[in-house]
Amino acid sequence: MPGIGTTPSMIWTEDFIRDPYTLHRRLREEAPVCEVIMPRGLKVWLVTRYADARDVLADPSLRKDMRQARDLLERHSTAAGAGAEFSQDLAAHMLNSDPPDHTRLRRLVAKAFTMRRVELMRPRIEQITDDLLADFAGRDRVDLVDDFAFPLPVTVICELLGVPYDDRDDFRKWSNAMLSADGVPVISEAIQAMAAYLFTLIGNKRAEPADDMLTALIHVRDEADDRLTELELVSMAFLLLVAGHETTVNLIANGVLSLLRNPDQLAALRADPTLLPGAVEEFLRYESPVKDATLRYTTAPIRVGGVDIPAGEFLLVSLSAANRDGDRFADPDRLDVTRDASGHLAFGHGVHFCLGAPLARLEGQIAIGRLLGRFPDLALATDPAALRWRNSTLLRGLEHLPVRLR
């Protein structure tokens, strides 16, 4: 692509959304750190090599608090509203904060996502999975996204937070809009709707407390030395609700698609179900559910991959590109359920490593394992070329995944 490495280029084309890996390979070889323009017009430095990505993700000199970066958003914007997604109403969460605020915010919810606490959720996750699969009885074809990959993690996170499950379609619509590459009006409308919903929900929880995480966070806000501001409370609820299901939806659907497109790997996993935990790590590496990390910005000049980046610049780490780096993973474009995929960056790295990783892993193992066990003749119900990937600069996920059950 002309201009890569010399002048900022727009790379988020339809071809790139469908297949980012061809361009990623070229960038790692020719311009591993280069300026690009994101779909809403923000100029950033894109990082595509594994070693560079890992260094950037762990660099304590880089900042993430977008509330302090308004002037940078304006300076590096090539179009009006490039920073629309960083609305004050929902931006005061862990992913948009730095220590010590990040440390304080993360500590408030970390105990709920330890491996021990998550393992206690296994029976309920298994029950939800089995109930969803039971609903497939008598059906020859289903959409694995709408009928399985979405309702499983969204039920889990709704129960954990205490969010009414009947509202799932509303916040799915808002979440899809906010994480899309659509225009500013669509994003702003979704942000306003989601914020209004959460303010109302928190008000209801305050009036009628329950045994759930959202009520516990309200208790911290109201009674524990005011450690959470109202905006922090709403932003935390937003982050947990959206991140609590989006990653796992894509993990399940992407993982199943990867197996269906690689029948030898599907056969290997069926022959030895003990491979499943490692296979989930390989799915995370091979088709990363979150393809790009959230933005960071420099406060002093730094050198990344041999490129000098001035102060006051944005960096975007491509997790999916780093996870296909042949310098870190041998034969990286091949799915291998026996591979040791540990060290992949699908959940990030450093202090912002995904808090919900243990839950996502458990849900992925249970969902994919039980699906394959229940339907031995599972197959794609469409031409792979007809599948559409979501138009998002953050997520790598399918809009739909039609499969035949028998």
PDB file of N, CA and C in Angstrom, residues 161-260:
ATOM      1  N   LEU A 161     -23.503  -9.021  37.348  1.00  0.00           N
ATOM      2  CA  LEU A 161     -23.656  -7.601  37.666  1.00  0.00           C
ATOM      3  C   LEU A 161     -25.012  -7.275  38.262  1.00  0.00           C
ATOM      4  N   GLY A 162     -26.014  -8.087  37.943  1.00  0.00           N
ATOM      5  CA  GLY A 162     -27.369  -7.767  38.367  1.00  0.00           C
ATOM      6  C   GLY A 162     -28.083  -6.892  37.361  1.00  0.00           C
ATOM      7  N   VAL A 163     -27.803  -7.102  36.074  1.00  0.00           N
ATOM      8  CA  VAL A 163     -28.441  -6.352  34.991  1.00  0.00           C
ATOM      9  C   VAL A 163     -29.595  -7.181  34.449  1.00  0.00           C
ATOM     10  N   PRO A 164     -30.780  -6.586  34.259  1.00  0.00           N
ATOM     11  CA  PRO A 164     -31.924  -7.351  33.733  1.00  0.00           C
ATOM     12  C   PRO A 164     -31.605  -7.975  32.379  1.00  0.00           C
ATOM     13  N   TYR A 165     -31.749  -9.288  32.283  1.00  0.00           N
ATOM     14  CA  TYR A 165     -31.445  -9.990  31.040  1.00  0.00           C
ATOM     15  C   TYR A 165     -32.363  -9.545  29.910  1.00  0.00           C
ATOM     16  N   ASP A 166     -33.562  -9.124  30.238  1.00  0.00           N
ATOM     17  CA  ASP A 166     -34.511  -8.694  29.205  1.00  0.00           C
ATOM     18  C   ASP A 166     -34.035  -7.452  28.461  1.00  0.00           C
ATOM     19  N   ASP A 167     -33.056  -6.748  29.028  1.00  0.00           N
ATOM     20  CA  ASP A 167     -32.531  -5.530  28.376  1.00  0.00           C
ATOM     21  C   ASP A 167     -31.351  -5.830  27.452  1.00  0.00           C
ATOM     22  N   ARG A 168     -31.020  -7.112  27.274  1.00  0.00           N
ATOM     23  CA  ARG A 168     -29.798  -7.493  26.561  1.00  0.00           C
ATOM     24  C   ARG A 168     -29.772  -6.984  25.131  1.00  0.00           C
ATOM     25  N   ASP A 169     -30.911  -6.996  24.434  1.00  0.00           N
ATOM     26  CA  ASP A 169     -30.912  -6.560  23.038  1.00  0.00           C
ATOM     27  C   ASP A 169     -30.608  -5.069  22.914  1.00  0.00           C
ATOM     28  N   ASP A 170     -31.055  -4.287  23.909  1.00  0.00           N
ATOM     29  CA  ASP A 170     -30.782  -2.847  23.876  1.00  0.00           C
ATOM     30  C   ASP A 170     -29.287  -2.578  24.020  1.00  0.00           C
ATOM     31  N   PHE A 171     -28.660  -3.159  25.066  1.00  0.00           N
ATOM     32  CA  PHE A 171     -27.253  -2.816  25.245  1.00  0.00           C
ATOM     33  C   PHE A 171     -26.363  -3.530  24.229  1.00  0.00           C
ATOM     34  N   ARG A 172     -26.862  -4.597  23.604  1.00  0.00           N
ATOM     35  CA  ARG A 172     -26.110  -5.173  22.491  1.00  0.00           C
ATOM     36  C   ARG A 172     -26.093  -4.195  21.312  1.00  0.00           C
ATOM     37  N   LYS A 173     -27.231  -3.583  21.042  1.00  0.00           N
ATOM     38  CA  LYS A 173     -27.315  -2.605  19.957  1.00  0.00           C
ATOM     39  C   LYS A 173     -26.408  -1.420  20.238  1.00  0.00           C
ATOM     40  N   TRP A 174     -26.426  -0.916  21.474  1.00  0.00           N
ATOM     41  CA  TRP A 174     -25.578   0.230  21.821  1.00  0.00           C
ATOM     42  C   TRP A 174     -24.103  -0.156  21.762  1.00  0.00           C
ATOM     43  N   SER A 175     -23.776  -1.334  22.280  1.00  0.00           N
ATOM     44  CA  SER A 175     -22.395  -1.796  22.279  1.00  0.00           C
ATOM     45  C   SER A 175     -21.879  -1.933  20.851  1.00  0.00           C
ATOM     46  N   ASN A 176     -22.678  -2.542  19.980  1.00  0.00           N
ATOM     47  CA  ASN A 176     -22.268  -2.706  18.580  1.00  0.00           C
ATOM     48  C   ASN A 176     -21.986  -1.355  17.938  1.00  0.00           C
ATOM     49  N   ALA A 177     -22.832  -0.377  18.228  1.00  0.00           N
ATOM     50  CA  ALA A 177     -22.657   0.949  17.630  1.00  0.00           C
ATOM     51  C   ALA A 177     -21.402   1.629  18.158  1.00  0.00           C
ATOM     52  N   MET A 178     -21.172   1.563  19.465  1.00  0.00           N
ATOM     53  CA  MET A 178     -20.018   2.242  20.059  1.00  0.00           C
ATOM     54  C   MET A 178     -18.691   1.632  19.630  1.00  0.00           C
ATOM     55  N   LEU A 179     -18.689   0.330  19.350  1.00  0.00           N
ATOM     56  CA  LEU A 179     -17.458  -0.348  18.980  1.00  0.00           C
ATOM     57  C   LEU A 179     -17.297  -0.489  17.473  1.00  0.00           C
ATOM     58  N   SER A 180     -18.184   0.138  16.721  1.00  0.00           N
ATOM     59  CA  SER A 180     -18.129   0.063  15.271  1.00  0.00           C
ATOM     60  C   SER A 180     -17.279   1.205  14.722  1.00  0.00           C
ATOM     61  N   ALA A 181     -17.092   1.172  13.412  1.00  0.00           N
ATOM     62  CA  ALA A 181     -16.390   2.260  12.736  1.00  0.00           C
ATOM     63  C   ALA A 181     -17.387   3.194  12.056  1.00  0.00           C
ATOM     64  N   ASP A 182     -18.611   3.223  12.575  1.00  0.00           N
ATOM     65  CA  ASP A 182     -19.645   4.074  11.993  1.00  0.00           C
ATOM     66  C   ASP A 182     -19.371   5.547  12.306  1.00  0.00           C
ATOM     67  N   GLY A 183     -20.229   6.403  11.760  1.00  0.00           N
ATOM     68  CA  GLY A 183     -20.053   7.837  11.932  1.00  0.00           C
ATOM     69  C   GLY A 183     -20.327   8.312  13.341  1.00  0.00           C
ATOM     70  N   VAL A 184     -19.918   9.550  13.618  1.00  0.00           N
ATOM     71  CA  VAL A 184     -20.030  10.141  14.952  1.00  0.00           C
ATOM     72  C   VAL A 184     -21.462  10.183  15.469  1.00  0.00           C
ATOM     73  N   PRO A 185     -22.474  10.571  14.661  1.00  0.00           N
ATOM     74  CA  PRO A 185     -23.834  10.629  15.205  1.00  0.00           C
ATOM     75  C   PRO A 185     -24.318   9.295  15.759  1.00  0.00           C
ATOM     76  N   VAL A 186     -23.987   8.194  15.077  1.00  0.00           N
ATOM     77  CA  VAL A 186     -24.415   6.867  15.530  1.00  0.00           C
ATOM     78  C   VAL A 186     -23.757   6.536  16.864  1.00  0.00           C
ATOM     79  N   ILE A 187     -22.468   6.813  16.978  1.00  0.00           N
ATOM     80  CA  ILE A 187     -21.742   6.523  18.213  1.00  0.00           C
ATOM     81  C   ILE A 187     -22.241   7.387  19.359  1.00  0.00           C
ATOM     82  N   SER A 188     -22.412   8.678  19.106  1.00  0.00           N
ATOM     83  CA  SER A 188     -22.860   9.599  20.161  1.00  0.00           C
ATOM     84  C   SER A 188     -24.244   9.217  20.670  1.00  0.00           C
ATOM     85  N   GLU A 189     -25.119   8.835  19.758  1.00  0.00           N
ATOM     86  CA  GLU A 189     -26.470   8.430  20.170  1.00  0.00           C
ATOM     87  C   GLU A 189     -26.421   7.186  21.043  1.00  0.00           C
ATOM     88  N   ALA A 190     -25.565   6.217  20.674  1.00  0.00           N
ATOM     89  CA  ALA A 190     -25.442   4.995  21.458  1.00  0.00           C
ATOM     90  C   ALA A 190     -24.855   5.276  22.836  1.00  0.00           C
ATOM     91  N   ILE A 191     -23.847   6.151  22.893  1.00  0.00           N
ATOM     92  CA  ILE A 191     -23.241   6.515  24.179  1.00  0.00           C
ATOM     93  C   ILE A 191     -24.278   7.154  25.100  1.00  0.00           C
ATOM     94  N   GLN A 192     -25.048   8.080  24.569  1.00  0.00           N
ATOM     95  CA  GLN A 192     -26.065   8.754  25.378  1.00  0.00           C
ATOM     96  C   GLN A 192     -27.113   7.775  25.876  1.00  0.00           C
ATOM     97  N   ALA A 193     -27.521   6.852  24.999  1.00  0.00           N
ATOM     98  CA  ALA A 193     -28.539   5.880  25.391  1.00  0.00           C
ATOM     99  C   ALA A 193     -28.009   4.932  26.459  1.00  0.00           C
ATOM    100  N   MET A 194     -26.781   4.445  26.279  1.00  0.00           N
ATOM    101  CA  MET A 194     -26.187   3.547  27.261  1.00  0.00           C
ATOM    102  C   MET A 194     -25.977   4.250  28.600  1.00  0.00           C
ATOM    103  N   ALA A 195     -25.500   5.488  28.570  1.00  0.00           N
ATOM    104  CA  ALA A 195     -25.284   6.231  29.813  1.00  0.00           C
ATOM    105  C   ALA A 195     -26.592   6.451  30.553  1.00  0.00           C
ATOM    106  N   ALA A 196     -27.635   6.844  29.824  1.00  0.00           N
ATOM    107  CA  ALA A 196     -28.938   7.069  30.455  1.00  0.00           C
ATOM    108  C   ALA A 196     -29.462   5.776  31.082  1.00  0.00           C
ATOM    109  N   TYR A 197     -29.280   4.670  30.367  1.00  0.00           N
ATOM    110  CA  TYR A 197     -29.725   3.371  30.887  1.00  0.00           C
ATOM    111  C   TYR A 197     -29.007   3.029  32.189  1.00  0.00           C
ATOM    112  N   LEU A 198     -27.686   3.222  32.209  1.00  0.00           N
ATOM    113  CA  LEU A 198     -26.907   2.848  33.388  1.00  0.00           C
ATOM    114  C   LEU A 198     -27.184   3.772  34.571  1.00  0.00           C
ATOM    115  N   PHE A 199     -27.365   5.070  34.313  1.00  0.00           N
ATOM    116  CA  PHE A 199     -27.725   5.981  35.408  1.00  0.00           C
ATOM    117  C   PHE A 199     -29.046   5.553  36.041  1.00  0.00           C
ATOM    118  N   THR A 200     -30.012   5.160  35.205  1.00  0.00           N
ATOM    119  CA  THR A 200     -31.309   4.700  35.712  1.00  0.00           C
ATOM    120  C   THR A 200     -31.163   3.395  36.479  1.00  0.00           C
ATOM    121  N   LEU A 201     -30.395   2.461  35.918  1.00  0.00           N
ATOM    122  CA  LEU A 201     -30.203   1.171  36.568  1.00  0.00           C
ATOM    123  C   LEU A 201     -29.545   1.339  37.928  1.00  0.00           C
ATOM    124  N   ILE A 202     -28.542   2.192  38.007  1.00  0.00           N
ATOM    125  CA  ILE A 202     -27.865   2.434  39.282  1.00  0.00           C
ATOM    126  C   ILE A 202     -28.824   3.070  40.283  1.00  0.00           C
ATOM    127  N   GLY A 203     -29.665   3.975  39.809  1.00  0.00           N
ATOM    128  CA  GLY A 203     -30.672   4.560  40.696  1.00  0.00           C
ATOM    129  C   GLY A 203     -31.609   3.504  41.245  1.00  0.00           C
ATOM    130  N   ASN A 204     -32.015   2.562  40.389  1.00  0.00           N
ATOM    131  CA  ASN A 204     -32.899   1.484  40.840  1.00  0.00           C
ATOM    132  C   ASN A 204     -32.201   0.575  41.844  1.00  0.00           C
ATOM    133  N   LYS A 205     -30.916   0.292  41.604  1.00  0.00           N
ATOM    134  CA  LYS A 205     -30.167  -0.556  42.529  1.00  0.00           C
ATOM    135  C   LYS A 205     -29.970   0.133  43.876  1.00  0.00           C
ATOM    136  N   ARG A 206     -29.805   1.431  43.818  1.00  0.00           N
ATOM    137  CA  ARG A 206     -29.625   2.185  45.057  1.00  0.00           C
ATOM    138  C   ARG A 206     -30.916   2.145  45.885  1.00  0.00           C
ATOM    139  N   ALA A 207     -32.057   2.186  45.210  1.00  0.00           N
ATOM    140  CA  ALA A 207     -33.342   2.145  45.906  1.00  0.00           C
ATOM    141  C   ALA A 207     -33.673   0.738  46.394  1.00  0.00           C
ATOM    142  N   GLU A 208     -33.259  -0.279  45.600  1.00  0.00           N
ATOM    143  CA  GLU A 208     -33.551  -1.666  45.954  1.00  0.00           C
ATOM    144  C   GLU A 208     -32.276  -2.494  45.812  1.00  0.00           C
ATOM    145  N   PRO A 209     -31.400  -2.484  46.812  1.00  0.00           N
ATOM    146  CA  PRO A 209     -30.134  -3.216  46.737  1.00  0.00           C
ATOM    147  C   PRO A 209     -30.357  -4.716  46.543  1.00  0.00           C
ATOM    148  N   ALA A 210     -29.412  -5.352  45.871  1.00  0.00           N
ATOM    149  CA  ALA A 210     -29.484  -6.788  45.640  1.00  0.00           C
ATOM    150  C   ALA A 210     -28.104  -7.396  45.863  1.00  0.00           C
ATOM    151  N   ASP A 211     -28.028  -8.714  45.793  1.00  0.00           N
ATOM    152  CA  ASP A 211     -26.764  -9.417  45.987  1.00  0.00           C
ATOM    153  C   ASP A 211     -26.074  -9.580  44.634  1.00  0.00           C
ATOM    154  N   ASP A 212     -25.488  -8.493  44.151  1.00  0.00           N
ATOM    155  CA  ASP A 212     -24.803  -8.539  42.865  1.00  0.00           C
ATOM    156  C   ASP A 212     -23.650  -7.531  42.868  1.00  0.00           C
ATOM    157  N   MET A 213     -22.820  -7.594  41.836  1.00  0.00           N
ATOM    158  CA  MET A 213     -21.620  -6.767  41.807  1.00  0.00           C
ATOM    159  C   MET A 213     -21.941  -5.286  41.683  1.00  0.00           C
ATOM    160  N   LEU A 214     -22.967  -4.940  40.913  1.00  0.00           N
ATOM    161  CA  LEU A 214     -23.295  -3.536  40.739  1.00  0.00           C
ATOM    162  C   LEU A 214     -23.738  -2.913  42.060  1.00  0.00           C
ATOM    163  N   THR A 215     -24.523  -3.632  42.825  1.00  0.00           N
ATOM    164  CA  THR A 215     -24.913  -3.136  44.142  1.00  0.00           C
ATOM    165  C   THR A 215     -23.694  -2.967  45.041  1.00  0.00           C
ATOM    166  N   ALA A 216     -22.747  -3.915  44.959  1.00  0.00           N
ATOM    167  CA  ALA A 216     -21.535  -3.811  45.766  1.00  0.00           C
ATOM    168  C   ALA A 216     -20.720  -2.579  45.378  1.00  0.00           C
ATOM    169  N   LEU A 217     -20.657  -2.254  44.076  1.00  0.00           N
ATOM    170  CA  LEU A 217     -19.932  -1.064  43.639  1.00  0.00           C
ATOM    171  C   LEU A 217     -20.636   0.205  44.101  1.00  0.00           C
ATOM    172  N   ILE A 218     -21.951   0.193  44.124  1.00  0.00           N
ATOM    173  CA  ILE A 218     -22.709   1.331  44.639  1.00  0.00           C
ATOM    174  C   ILE A 218     -22.413   1.524  46.123  1.00  0.00           C
ATOM    175  N   HIS A 219     -22.302   0.423  46.840  1.00  0.00           N
ATOM    176  CA  HIS A 219     -21.979   0.496  48.265  1.00  0.00           C
ATOM    177  C   HIS A 219     -20.628   1.173  48.458  1.00  0.00           C
ATOM    178  N   VAL A 220     -19.668   0.829  47.627  1.00  0.00           N
ATOM    179  CA  VAL A 220     -18.353   1.487  47.693  1.00  0.00           C
ATOM    180  C   VAL A 220     -18.503   2.973  47.436  1.00  0.00           C
ATOM    181  N   ARG A 221     -19.310   3.321  46.441  1.00  0.00           N
ATOM    182  CA  ARG A 221     -19.523   4.733  46.075  1.00  0.00           C
ATOM    183  C   ARG A 221     -20.170   5.502  47.213  1.00  0.00           C
ATOM    184  N   ASP A 222     -21.159   4.893  47.879  1.00  0.00           N
ATOM    185  CA  ASP A 222     -21.969   5.634  48.828  1.00  0.00           C
ATOM    186  C   ASP A 222     -21.466   5.583  50.260  1.00  0.00           C
ATOM    187  N   GLU A 223     -20.702   4.541  50.595  1.00  0.00           N
ATOM    188  CA  GLU A 223     -20.413   4.361  52.008  1.00  0.00           C
ATOM    189  C   GLU A 223     -18.932   4.209  52.339  1.00  0.00           C
ATOM    190  N   ALA A 224     -18.066   4.010  51.359  1.00  0.00           N
ATOM    191  CA  ALA A 224     -16.665   3.711  51.673  1.00  0.00           C
ATOM    192  C   ALA A 224     -15.764   4.879  51.310  1.00  0.00           C
ATOM    193  N   ASP A 225     -15.914   5.959  52.014  1.00  0.00           N
ATOM    194  CA  ASP A 225     -15.056   7.129  51.846  1.00  0.00           C
ATOM    195  C   ASP A 225     -15.110   7.707  50.433  1.00  0.00           C
ATOM    196  N   ASP A 226     -16.233   7.455  49.747  1.00  0.00           N
ATOM    197  CA  ASP A 226     -16.456   8.061  48.433  1.00  0.00           C
ATOM    198  C   ASP A 226     -15.300   7.780  47.475  1.00  0.00           C
ATOM    199  N   ARG A 227     -14.892   6.517  47.398  1.00  0.00           N
ATOM    200  CA  ARG A 227     -13.758   6.165  46.551  1.00  0.00           C
ATOM    201  C   ARG A 227     -14.132   6.097  45.066  1.00  0.00           C
ATOM    202  N   LEU A 228     -15.405   6.026  44.746  1.00  0.00           N
ATOM    203  CA  LEU A 228     -15.868   6.045  43.358  1.00  0.00           C
ATOM    204  C   LEU A 228     -16.723   7.283  43.125  1.00  0.00           C
ATOM    205  N   THR A 229     -16.384   8.047  42.114  1.00  0.00           N
ATOM    206  CA  THR A 229     -17.269   9.135  41.732  1.00  0.00           C
ATOM    207  C   THR A 229     -18.460   8.548  40.975  1.00  0.00           C
ATOM    208  N   GLU A 230     -19.489   9.348  40.787  1.00  0.00           N
ATOM    209  CA  GLU A 230     -20.659   8.847  40.058  1.00  0.00           C
ATOM    210  C   GLU A 230     -20.290   8.467  38.620  1.00  0.00           C
ATOM    211  N   LEU A 231     -19.447   9.264  37.986  1.00  0.00           N
ATOM    212  CA  LEU A 231     -19.020   8.933  36.624  1.00  0.00           C
ATOM    213  C   LEU A 231     -18.172   7.668  36.605  1.00  0.00           C
ATOM    214  N   GLU A 232     -17.333   7.492  37.618  1.00  0.00           N
ATOM    215  CA  GLU A 232     -16.541   6.265  37.695  1.00  0.00           C
ATOM    216  C   GLU A 232     -17.444   5.053  37.875  1.00  0.00           C
ATOM    217  N   LEU A 233     -18.482   5.185  38.652  1.00  0.00           N
ATOM    218  CA  LEU A 233     -19.419   4.093  38.878  1.00  0.00           C
ATOM    219  C   LEU A 233     -20.134   3.703  37.590  1.00  0.00           C
ATOM    220  N   VAL A 234     -20.638   4.693  36.872  1.00  0.00           N
ATOM    221  CA  VAL A 234     -21.330   4.424  35.615  1.00  0.00           C
ATOM    222  C   VAL A 234     -20.363   3.849  34.588  1.00  0.00           C
ATOM    223  N   SER A 235     -19.160   4.416  34.515  1.00  0.00           N
ATOM    224  CA  SER A 235     -18.160   3.940  33.557  1.00  0.00           C
ATOM    225  C   SER A 235     -17.721   2.513  33.865  1.00  0.00           C
ATOM    226  N   MET A 236     -17.595   2.190  35.153  1.00  0.00           N
ATOM    227  CA  MET A 236     -17.223   0.833  35.541  1.00  0.00           C
ATOM    228  C   MET A 236     -18.305  -0.158  35.118  1.00  0.00           C
ATOM    229  N   ALA A 237     -19.561   0.207  35.360  1.00  0.00           N
ATOM    230  CA  ALA A 237     -20.671  -0.657  34.957  1.00  0.00           C
ATOM    231  C   ALA A 237     -20.659  -0.861  33.446  1.00  0.00           C
ATOM    232  N   PHE A 238     -20.398   0.216  32.707  1.00  0.00           N
ATOM    233  CA  PHE A 238     -20.327   0.127  31.250  1.00  0.00           C
ATOM    234  C   PHE A 238     -19.220  -0.821  30.814  1.00  0.00           C
ATOM    235  N   LEU A 239     -18.035  -0.661  31.365  1.00  0.00           N
ATOM    236  CA  LEU A 239     -16.896  -1.486  30.961  1.00  0.00           C
ATOM    237  C   LEU A 239     -17.151  -2.955  31.258  1.00  0.00           C
ATOM    238  N   LEU A 240     -17.623  -3.252  32.462  1.00  0.00           N
ATOM    239  CA  LEU A 240     -17.853  -4.649  32.839  1.00  0.00           C
ATOM    240  C   LEU A 240     -18.945  -5.280  31.994  1.00  0.00           C
ATOM    241  N   LEU A 241     -19.981  -4.521  31.704  1.00  0.00           N
ATOM    242  CA  LEU A 241     -21.099  -5.053  30.922  1.00  0.00           C
ATOM    243  C   LEU A 241     -20.675  -5.327  29.485  1.00  0.00           C
ATOM    244  N   VAL A 242     -20.011  -4.368  28.866  1.00  0.00           N
ATOM    245  CA  VAL A 242     -19.642  -4.512  27.457  1.00  0.00           C
ATOM    246  C   VAL A 242     -18.471  -5.481  27.292  1.00  0.00           C
ATOM    247  N   ALA A 243     -17.380  -5.240  28.016  1.00  0.00           N
ATOM    248  CA  ALA A 243     -16.221  -6.122  27.894  1.00  0.00           C
ATOM    249  C   ALA A 243     -16.526  -7.520  28.405  1.00  0.00           C
ATOM    250  N   GLY A 244     -17.496  -7.616  29.334  1.00  0.00           N
ATOM    251  CA  GLY A 244     -17.838  -8.903  29.923  1.00  0.00           C
ATOM    252  C   GLY A 244     -18.506  -9.860  28.966  1.00  0.00           C
ATOM    253  N   HIS A 245     -18.987  -9.359  27.835  1.00  0.00           N
ATOM    254  CA  HIS A 245     -19.576 -10.309  26.878  1.00  0.00           C
ATOM    255  C   HIS A 245     -18.961 -10.223  25.489  1.00  0.00           C
ATOM    256  N   GLU A 246     -18.482  -9.045  25.071  1.00  0.00           N
ATOM    257  CA  GLU A 246     -18.011  -8.884  23.696  1.00  0.00           C
ATOM    258  C   GLU A 246     -16.852  -9.821  23.360  1.00  0.00           C
ATOM    259  N   THR A 247     -15.855  -9.886  24.239  1.00  0.00           N
ATOM    260  CA  THR A 247     -14.693 -10.722  23.955  1.00  0.00           C
ATOM    261  C   THR A 247     -15.086 -12.185  23.810  1.00  0.00           C
ATOM    262  N   THR A 248     -15.964 -12.662  24.692  1.00  0.00           N
ATOM    263  CA  THR A 248     -16.314 -14.076  24.684  1.00  0.00           C
ATOM    264  C   THR A 248     -17.205 -14.435  23.506  1.00  0.00           C
ATOM    265  N   VAL A 249     -18.090 -13.532  23.097  1.00  0.00           N
ATOM    266  CA  VAL A 249     -18.885 -13.776  21.893  1.00  0.00           C
ATOM    267  C   VAL A 249     -17.961 -14.087  20.725  1.00  0.00           C
ATOM    268  N   ASN A 250     -16.944 -13.266  20.550  1.00  0.00           N
ATOM    269  CA  ASN A 250     -16.028 -13.447  19.431  1.00  0.00           C
ATOM    270  C   ASN A 250     -15.122 -14.660  19.617  1.00  0.00           C
ATOM    271  N   LEU A 251     -14.700 -14.915  20.840  1.00  0.00           N
ATOM    272  CA  LEU A 251     -13.879 -16.095  21.103  1.00  0.00           C
ATOM    273  C   LEU A 251     -14.624 -17.365  20.679  1.00  0.00           C
ATOM    274  N   ILE A 252     -15.881 -17.484  21.072  1.00  0.00           N
ATOM    275  CA  ILE A 252     -16.651 -18.693  20.757  1.00  0.00           C
ATOM    276  C   ILE A 252     -16.875 -18.819  19.253  1.00  0.00           C
ATOM    277  N   ALA A 253     -17.387 -17.765  18.637  1.00  0.00           N
ATOM    278  CA  ALA A 253     -17.711 -17.832  17.212  1.00  0.00           C
ATOM    279  C   ALA A 253     -16.447 -17.972  16.357  1.00  0.00           C
ATOM    280  N   ASN A 254     -15.418 -17.182  16.660  1.00  0.00           N
ATOM    281  CA  ASN A 254     -14.178 -17.277  15.890  1.00  0.00           C
ATOM    282  C   ASN A 254     -13.525 -18.644  16.052  1.00  0.00           C
ATOM    283  N   GLY A 255     -13.579 -19.178  17.276  1.00  0.00           N
ATOM    284  CA  GLY A 255     -12.983 -20.482  17.518  1.00  0.00           C
ATOM    285  C   GLY A 255     -13.681 -21.585  16.752  1.00  0.00           C
ATOM    286  N   VAL A 256     -15.001 -21.565  16.754  1.00  0.00           N
ATOM    287  CA  VAL A 256     -15.753 -22.584  16.021  1.00  0.00           C
ATOM    288  C   VAL A 256     -15.499 -22.459  14.524  1.00  0.00           C
ATOM    289  N   LEU A 257     -15.520 -21.238  14.011  1.00  0.00           N
ATOM    290  CA  LEU A 257     -15.241 -21.047  12.587  1.00  0.00           C
ATOM    291  C   LEU A 257     -13.847 -21.558  12.231  1.00  0.00           C
ATOM    292  N   SER A 258     -12.865 -21.268  13.058  1.00  0.00           N
ATOM    293  CA  SER A 258     -11.504 -21.718  12.791  1.00  0.00           C
ATOM    294  C   SER A 258     -11.443 -23.248  12.700  1.00  0.00           C
ATOM    295  N   LEU A 259     -12.168 -23.922  13.568  1.00  0.00           N
ATOM    296  CA  LEU A 259     -12.187 -25.382  13.529  1.00  0.00           C
ATOM    297  C   LEU A 259     -12.893 -25.894  12.280  1.00  0.00           C
ATOM    298  N   LEU A 260     -14.023 -25.282  11.936  1.00  0.00           N
ATOM    299  CA  LEU A 260     -14.776 -25.749  10.771  1.00  0.00           C
ATOM    300  C   LEU A 260     -14.001 -25.534   9.477  1.00  0.00           C
TER     301      LEU A 260
END
